[in-house]
mmCIF file of C-alpha atoms in Angstrom:
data_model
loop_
_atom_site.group_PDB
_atom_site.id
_atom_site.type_symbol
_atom_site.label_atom_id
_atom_site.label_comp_id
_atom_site.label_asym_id
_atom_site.label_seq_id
_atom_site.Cartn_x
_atom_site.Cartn_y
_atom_site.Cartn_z
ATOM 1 C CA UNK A 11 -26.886 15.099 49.757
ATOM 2 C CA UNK A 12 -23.842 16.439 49.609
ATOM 3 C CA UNK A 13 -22.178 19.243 51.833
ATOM 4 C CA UNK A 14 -21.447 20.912 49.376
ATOM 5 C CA UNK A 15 -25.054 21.243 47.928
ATOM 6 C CA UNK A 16 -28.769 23.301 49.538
ATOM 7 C CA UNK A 17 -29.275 25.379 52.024
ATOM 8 C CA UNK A 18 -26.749 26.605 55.310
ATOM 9 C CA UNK A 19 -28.867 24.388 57.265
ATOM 10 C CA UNK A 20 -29.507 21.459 55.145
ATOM 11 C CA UNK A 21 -25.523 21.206 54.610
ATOM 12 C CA UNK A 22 -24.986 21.660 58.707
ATOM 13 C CA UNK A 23 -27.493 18.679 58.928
ATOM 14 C CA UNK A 24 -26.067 16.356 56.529
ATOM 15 C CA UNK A 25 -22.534 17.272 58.088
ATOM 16 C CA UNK A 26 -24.111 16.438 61.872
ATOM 17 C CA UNK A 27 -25.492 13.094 60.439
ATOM 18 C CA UNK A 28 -21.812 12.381 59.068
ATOM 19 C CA UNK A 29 -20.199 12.748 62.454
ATOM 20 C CA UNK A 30 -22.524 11.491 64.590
ATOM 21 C CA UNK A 31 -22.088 8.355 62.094
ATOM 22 C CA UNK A 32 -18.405 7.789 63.838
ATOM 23 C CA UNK A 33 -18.618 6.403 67.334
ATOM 24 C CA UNK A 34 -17.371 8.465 69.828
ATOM 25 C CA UNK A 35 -14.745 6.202 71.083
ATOM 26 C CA UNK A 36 -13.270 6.457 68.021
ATOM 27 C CA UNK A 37 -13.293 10.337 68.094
ATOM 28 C CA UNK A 38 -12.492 10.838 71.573
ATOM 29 C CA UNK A 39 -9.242 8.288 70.968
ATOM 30 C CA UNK A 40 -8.041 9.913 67.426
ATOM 31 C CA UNK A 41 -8.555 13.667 69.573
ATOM 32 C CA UNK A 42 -6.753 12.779 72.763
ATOM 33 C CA UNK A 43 -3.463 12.042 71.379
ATOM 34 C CA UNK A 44 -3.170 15.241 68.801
ATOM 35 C CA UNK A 45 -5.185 17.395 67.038
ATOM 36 C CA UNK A 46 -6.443 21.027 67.814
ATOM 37 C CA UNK A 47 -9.746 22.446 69.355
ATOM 38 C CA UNK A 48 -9.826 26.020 69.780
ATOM 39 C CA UNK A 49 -11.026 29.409 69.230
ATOM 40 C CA UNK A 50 -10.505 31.591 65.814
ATOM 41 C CA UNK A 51 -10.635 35.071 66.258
ATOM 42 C CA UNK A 52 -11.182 37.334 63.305
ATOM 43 C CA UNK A 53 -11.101 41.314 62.932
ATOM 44 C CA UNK A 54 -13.683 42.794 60.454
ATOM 45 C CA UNK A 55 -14.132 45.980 59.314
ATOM 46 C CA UNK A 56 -17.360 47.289 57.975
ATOM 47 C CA UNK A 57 -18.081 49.923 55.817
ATOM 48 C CA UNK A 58 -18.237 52.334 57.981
ATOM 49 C CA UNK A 59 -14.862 52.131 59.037
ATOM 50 C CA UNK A 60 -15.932 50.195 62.598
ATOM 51 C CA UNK A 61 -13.191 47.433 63.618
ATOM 52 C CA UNK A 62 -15.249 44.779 65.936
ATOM 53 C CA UNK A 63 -14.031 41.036 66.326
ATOM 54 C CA UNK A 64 -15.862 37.702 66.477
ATOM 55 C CA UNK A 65 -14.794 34.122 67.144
ATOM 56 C CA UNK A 66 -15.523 30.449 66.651
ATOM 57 C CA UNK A 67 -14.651 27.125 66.928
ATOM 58 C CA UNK A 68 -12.790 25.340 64.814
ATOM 59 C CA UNK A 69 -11.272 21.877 65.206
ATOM 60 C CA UNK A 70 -7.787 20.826 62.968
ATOM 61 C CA UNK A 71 -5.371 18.094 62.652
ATOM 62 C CA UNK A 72 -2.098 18.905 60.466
ATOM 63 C CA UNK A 73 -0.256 15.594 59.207
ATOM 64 C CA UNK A 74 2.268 15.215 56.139
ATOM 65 C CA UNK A 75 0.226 12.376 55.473
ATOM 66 C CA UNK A 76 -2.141 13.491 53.194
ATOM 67 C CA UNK A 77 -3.772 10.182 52.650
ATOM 68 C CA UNK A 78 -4.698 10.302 56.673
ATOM 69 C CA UNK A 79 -6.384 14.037 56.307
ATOM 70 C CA UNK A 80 -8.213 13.000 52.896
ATOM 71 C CA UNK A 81 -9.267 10.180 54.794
ATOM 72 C CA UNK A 82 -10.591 12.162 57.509
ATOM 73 C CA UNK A 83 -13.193 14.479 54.626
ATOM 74 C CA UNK A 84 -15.017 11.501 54.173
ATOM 75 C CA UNK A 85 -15.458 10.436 57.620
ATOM 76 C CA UNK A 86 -16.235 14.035 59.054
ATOM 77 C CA UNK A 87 -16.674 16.431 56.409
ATOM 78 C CA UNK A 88 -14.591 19.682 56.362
ATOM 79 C CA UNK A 89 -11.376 20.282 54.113
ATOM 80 C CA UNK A 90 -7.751 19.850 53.503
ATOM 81 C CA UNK A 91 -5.191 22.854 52.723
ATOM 82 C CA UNK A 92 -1.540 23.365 52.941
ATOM 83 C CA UNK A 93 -0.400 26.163 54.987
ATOM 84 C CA UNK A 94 3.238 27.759 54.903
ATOM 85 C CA UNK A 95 4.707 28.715 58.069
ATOM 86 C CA UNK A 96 7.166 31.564 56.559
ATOM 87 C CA UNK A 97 9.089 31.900 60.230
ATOM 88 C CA UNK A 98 9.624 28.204 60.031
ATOM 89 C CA UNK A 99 10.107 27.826 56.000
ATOM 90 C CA UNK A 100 7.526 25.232 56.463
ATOM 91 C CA UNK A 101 4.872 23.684 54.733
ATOM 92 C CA UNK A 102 1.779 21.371 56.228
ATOM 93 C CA UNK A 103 -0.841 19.745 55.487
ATOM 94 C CA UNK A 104 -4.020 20.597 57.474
ATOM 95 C CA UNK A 105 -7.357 19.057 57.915
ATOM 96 C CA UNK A 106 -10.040 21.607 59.314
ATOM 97 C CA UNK A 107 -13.570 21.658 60.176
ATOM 98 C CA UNK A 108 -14.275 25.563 60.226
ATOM 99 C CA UNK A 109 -18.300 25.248 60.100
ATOM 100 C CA UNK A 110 -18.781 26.317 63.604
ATOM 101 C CA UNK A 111 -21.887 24.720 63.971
ATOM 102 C CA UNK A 112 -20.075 21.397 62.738
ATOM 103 C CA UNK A 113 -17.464 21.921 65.163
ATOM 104 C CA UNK A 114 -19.265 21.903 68.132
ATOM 105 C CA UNK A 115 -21.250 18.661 66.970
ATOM 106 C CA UNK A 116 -17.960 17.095 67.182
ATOM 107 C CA UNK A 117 -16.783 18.194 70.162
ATOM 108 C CA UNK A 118 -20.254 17.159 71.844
ATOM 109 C CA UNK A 119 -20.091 13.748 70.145
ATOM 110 C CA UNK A 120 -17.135 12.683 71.853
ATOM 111 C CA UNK A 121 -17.390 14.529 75.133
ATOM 112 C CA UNK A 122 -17.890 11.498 77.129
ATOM 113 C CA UNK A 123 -14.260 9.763 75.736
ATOM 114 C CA UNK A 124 -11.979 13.166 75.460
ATOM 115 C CA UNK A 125 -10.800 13.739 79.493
ATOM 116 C CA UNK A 126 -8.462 16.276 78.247
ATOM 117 C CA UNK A 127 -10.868 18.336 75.893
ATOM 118 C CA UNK A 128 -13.586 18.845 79.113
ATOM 119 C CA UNK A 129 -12.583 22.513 79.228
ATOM 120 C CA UNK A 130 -12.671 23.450 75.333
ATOM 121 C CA UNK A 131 -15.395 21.427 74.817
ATOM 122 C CA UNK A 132 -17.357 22.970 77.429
ATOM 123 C CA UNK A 133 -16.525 26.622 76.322
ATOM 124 C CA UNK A 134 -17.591 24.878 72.592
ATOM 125 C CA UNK A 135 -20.999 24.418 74.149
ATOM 126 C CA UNK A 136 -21.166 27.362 76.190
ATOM 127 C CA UNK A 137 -20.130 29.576 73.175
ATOM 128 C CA UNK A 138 -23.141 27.412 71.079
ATOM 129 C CA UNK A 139 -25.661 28.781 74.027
ATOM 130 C CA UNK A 140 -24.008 32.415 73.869
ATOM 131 C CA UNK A 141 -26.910 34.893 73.532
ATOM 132 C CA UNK A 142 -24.484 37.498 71.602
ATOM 133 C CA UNK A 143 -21.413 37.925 69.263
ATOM 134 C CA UNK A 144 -19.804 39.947 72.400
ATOM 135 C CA UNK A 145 -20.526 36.779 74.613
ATOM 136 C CA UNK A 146 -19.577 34.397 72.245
ATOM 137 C CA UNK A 147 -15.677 36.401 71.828
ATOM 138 C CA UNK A 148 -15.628 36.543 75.845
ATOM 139 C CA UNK A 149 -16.031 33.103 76.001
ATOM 140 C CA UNK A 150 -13.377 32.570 73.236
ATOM 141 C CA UNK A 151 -10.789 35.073 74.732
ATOM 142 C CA UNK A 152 -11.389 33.283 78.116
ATOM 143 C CA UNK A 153 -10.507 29.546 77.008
ATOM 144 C CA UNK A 154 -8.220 31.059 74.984
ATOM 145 C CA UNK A 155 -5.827 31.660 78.015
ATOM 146 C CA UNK A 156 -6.692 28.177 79.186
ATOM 147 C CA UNK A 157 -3.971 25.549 78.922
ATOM 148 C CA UNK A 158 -5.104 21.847 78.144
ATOM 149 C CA UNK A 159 -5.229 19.895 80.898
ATOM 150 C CA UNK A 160 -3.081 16.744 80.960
ATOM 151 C CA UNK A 161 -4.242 14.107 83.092
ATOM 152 C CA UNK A 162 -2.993 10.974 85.184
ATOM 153 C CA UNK A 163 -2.280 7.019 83.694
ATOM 154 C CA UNK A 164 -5.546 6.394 85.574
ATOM 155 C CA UNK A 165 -7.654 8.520 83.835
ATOM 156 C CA UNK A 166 -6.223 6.575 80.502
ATOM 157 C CA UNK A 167 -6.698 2.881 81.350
ATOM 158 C CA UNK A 168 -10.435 1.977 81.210
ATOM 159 C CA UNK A 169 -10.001 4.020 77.944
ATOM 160 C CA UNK A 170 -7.499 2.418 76.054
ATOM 161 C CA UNK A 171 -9.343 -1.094 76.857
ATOM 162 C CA UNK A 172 -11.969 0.191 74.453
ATOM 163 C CA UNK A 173 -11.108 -1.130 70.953
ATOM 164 C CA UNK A 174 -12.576 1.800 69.465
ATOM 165 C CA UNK A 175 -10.863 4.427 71.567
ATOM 166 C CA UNK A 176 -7.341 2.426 70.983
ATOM 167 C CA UNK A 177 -8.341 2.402 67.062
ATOM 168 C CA UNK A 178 -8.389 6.654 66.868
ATOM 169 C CA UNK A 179 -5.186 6.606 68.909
ATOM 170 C CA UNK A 180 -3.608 4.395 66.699
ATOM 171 C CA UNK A 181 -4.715 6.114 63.290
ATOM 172 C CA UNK A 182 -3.760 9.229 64.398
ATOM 173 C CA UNK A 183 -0.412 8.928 65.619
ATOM 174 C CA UNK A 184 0.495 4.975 65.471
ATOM 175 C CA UNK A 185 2.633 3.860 62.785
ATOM 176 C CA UNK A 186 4.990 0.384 62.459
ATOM 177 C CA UNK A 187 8.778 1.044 62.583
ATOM 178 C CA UNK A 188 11.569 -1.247 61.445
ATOM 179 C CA UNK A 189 14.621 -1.243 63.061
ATOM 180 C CA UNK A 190 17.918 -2.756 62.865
ATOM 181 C CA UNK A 191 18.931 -4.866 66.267
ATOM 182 C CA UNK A 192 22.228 -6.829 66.727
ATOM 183 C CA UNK A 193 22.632 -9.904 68.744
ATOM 184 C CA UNK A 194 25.402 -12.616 68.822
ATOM 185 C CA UNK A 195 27.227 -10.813 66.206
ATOM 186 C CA UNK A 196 24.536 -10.021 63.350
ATOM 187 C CA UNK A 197 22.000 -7.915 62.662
ATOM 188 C CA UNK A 198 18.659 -8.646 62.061
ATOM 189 C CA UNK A 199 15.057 -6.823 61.910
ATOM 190 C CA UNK A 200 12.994 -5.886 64.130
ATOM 191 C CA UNK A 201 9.136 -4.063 63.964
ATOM 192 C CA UNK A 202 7.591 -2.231 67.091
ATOM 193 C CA UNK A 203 4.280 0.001 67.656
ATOM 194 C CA UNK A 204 5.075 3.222 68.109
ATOM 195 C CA UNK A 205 2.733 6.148 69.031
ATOM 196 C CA UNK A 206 4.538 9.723 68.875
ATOM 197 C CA UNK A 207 2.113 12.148 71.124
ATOM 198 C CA UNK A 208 2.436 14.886 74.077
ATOM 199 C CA UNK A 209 -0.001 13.179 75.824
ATOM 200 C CA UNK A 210 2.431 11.041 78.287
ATOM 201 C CA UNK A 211 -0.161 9.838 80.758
ATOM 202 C CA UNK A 212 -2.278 8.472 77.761
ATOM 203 C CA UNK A 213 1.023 6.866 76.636
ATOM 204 C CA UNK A 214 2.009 5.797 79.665
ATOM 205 C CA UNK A 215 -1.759 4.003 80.081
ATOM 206 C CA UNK A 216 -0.453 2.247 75.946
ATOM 207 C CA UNK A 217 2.062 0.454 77.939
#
């Protein structure tokens, strides 16, 4: 079936089935180093002239590789856009799974291999269990003012000794560099690793 096709809840279930497809090494790794988990908040106004506000999770990745975030669609569903940043005259690419529901199945999926995500993806779970729309904004107001916690080259190593784990780092932010490097009086080339992220314990644990 496709996600784009029947019912709310057949398309949330084929979308579940599609993430919980990807191993959650793999998710936990491509997460830890970049991407976004977070909170939307958006103001509505009824008819009757009543402002109120809800939230929901929402998970993104921005990249001017389009190729990586088309790539990302058919592994885990959701969409790619380009957004323009008018205070920054800037334009980028952005993957985003906005299905709430979709969302939190990710976030749950790789819960055991994202250290730094424990606190989002707990308030993902709690917000899931949330028995109103006024609990559910509380809960996204409170992680809001949360910062992500960083963690210690300790944390890191059993991880990055998992293939999988080291294979989401590496498609999210690895890429293979040439450079230029002179010795004895010539120049010759040289390729290196290189993984651009934040996160310097978990790059610290690469070494």
């Amino acid at each position: 079936m496709s996600l784009f096709e029947g019912d709310p809840r057949q398309r949330l279930e084929a979308g579940e089935a599609l993430i919980q497809a990807v191993p959650p090494e793999w998710l936990g790794g491509f997460f830890e180093p970049g991407g976004w988990l977070g909170f939307m908040n958006n103001p509505v106004t009824n008819k009757q002239g009543r402002h109120y506000e809800y939230a929901y999770p929402r998970v993104s990745v921005g990249d001017n590789n389009m190729e990586k975030l088309i790539a990302l669609t058919r592994i885990l569903g959701g969409g790619v856009s380009r957004l323009r940043y008018f205070k920054r005259n800037e334009i980028n690419n952005v993957w985003t799974l906005s299905q709430s529901g979709l969302a939190v199945c990710l976030a749950e999926h790789m819960q055991q291999y994202a250290p730094s995500r424990q606190e989002t993806i707990l308030a993902f779970l709690n917000w899931e269990n949330a028995e109103s729309a006024e609990e559910r904004l509380e809960i996204a107001q409170a992680a809001k003012e949360e910062d992500r916690v960083f963690l210690n080259v300790e944390d890191y190593l059993p991880l990055v000794r998992i293939p999988e784990f080291l294979a989401g780092v590496l498609d999210n932010r690895g890429a293979v560099v040439t450079r230029k490097k002179h010795y004895n009086e010539s120049f010759y080339d040289t390729s290196a690793l290189e993984v651009n992220s934040q996160n310097y314990s978990l790059l610290q644990a690469l070494q």
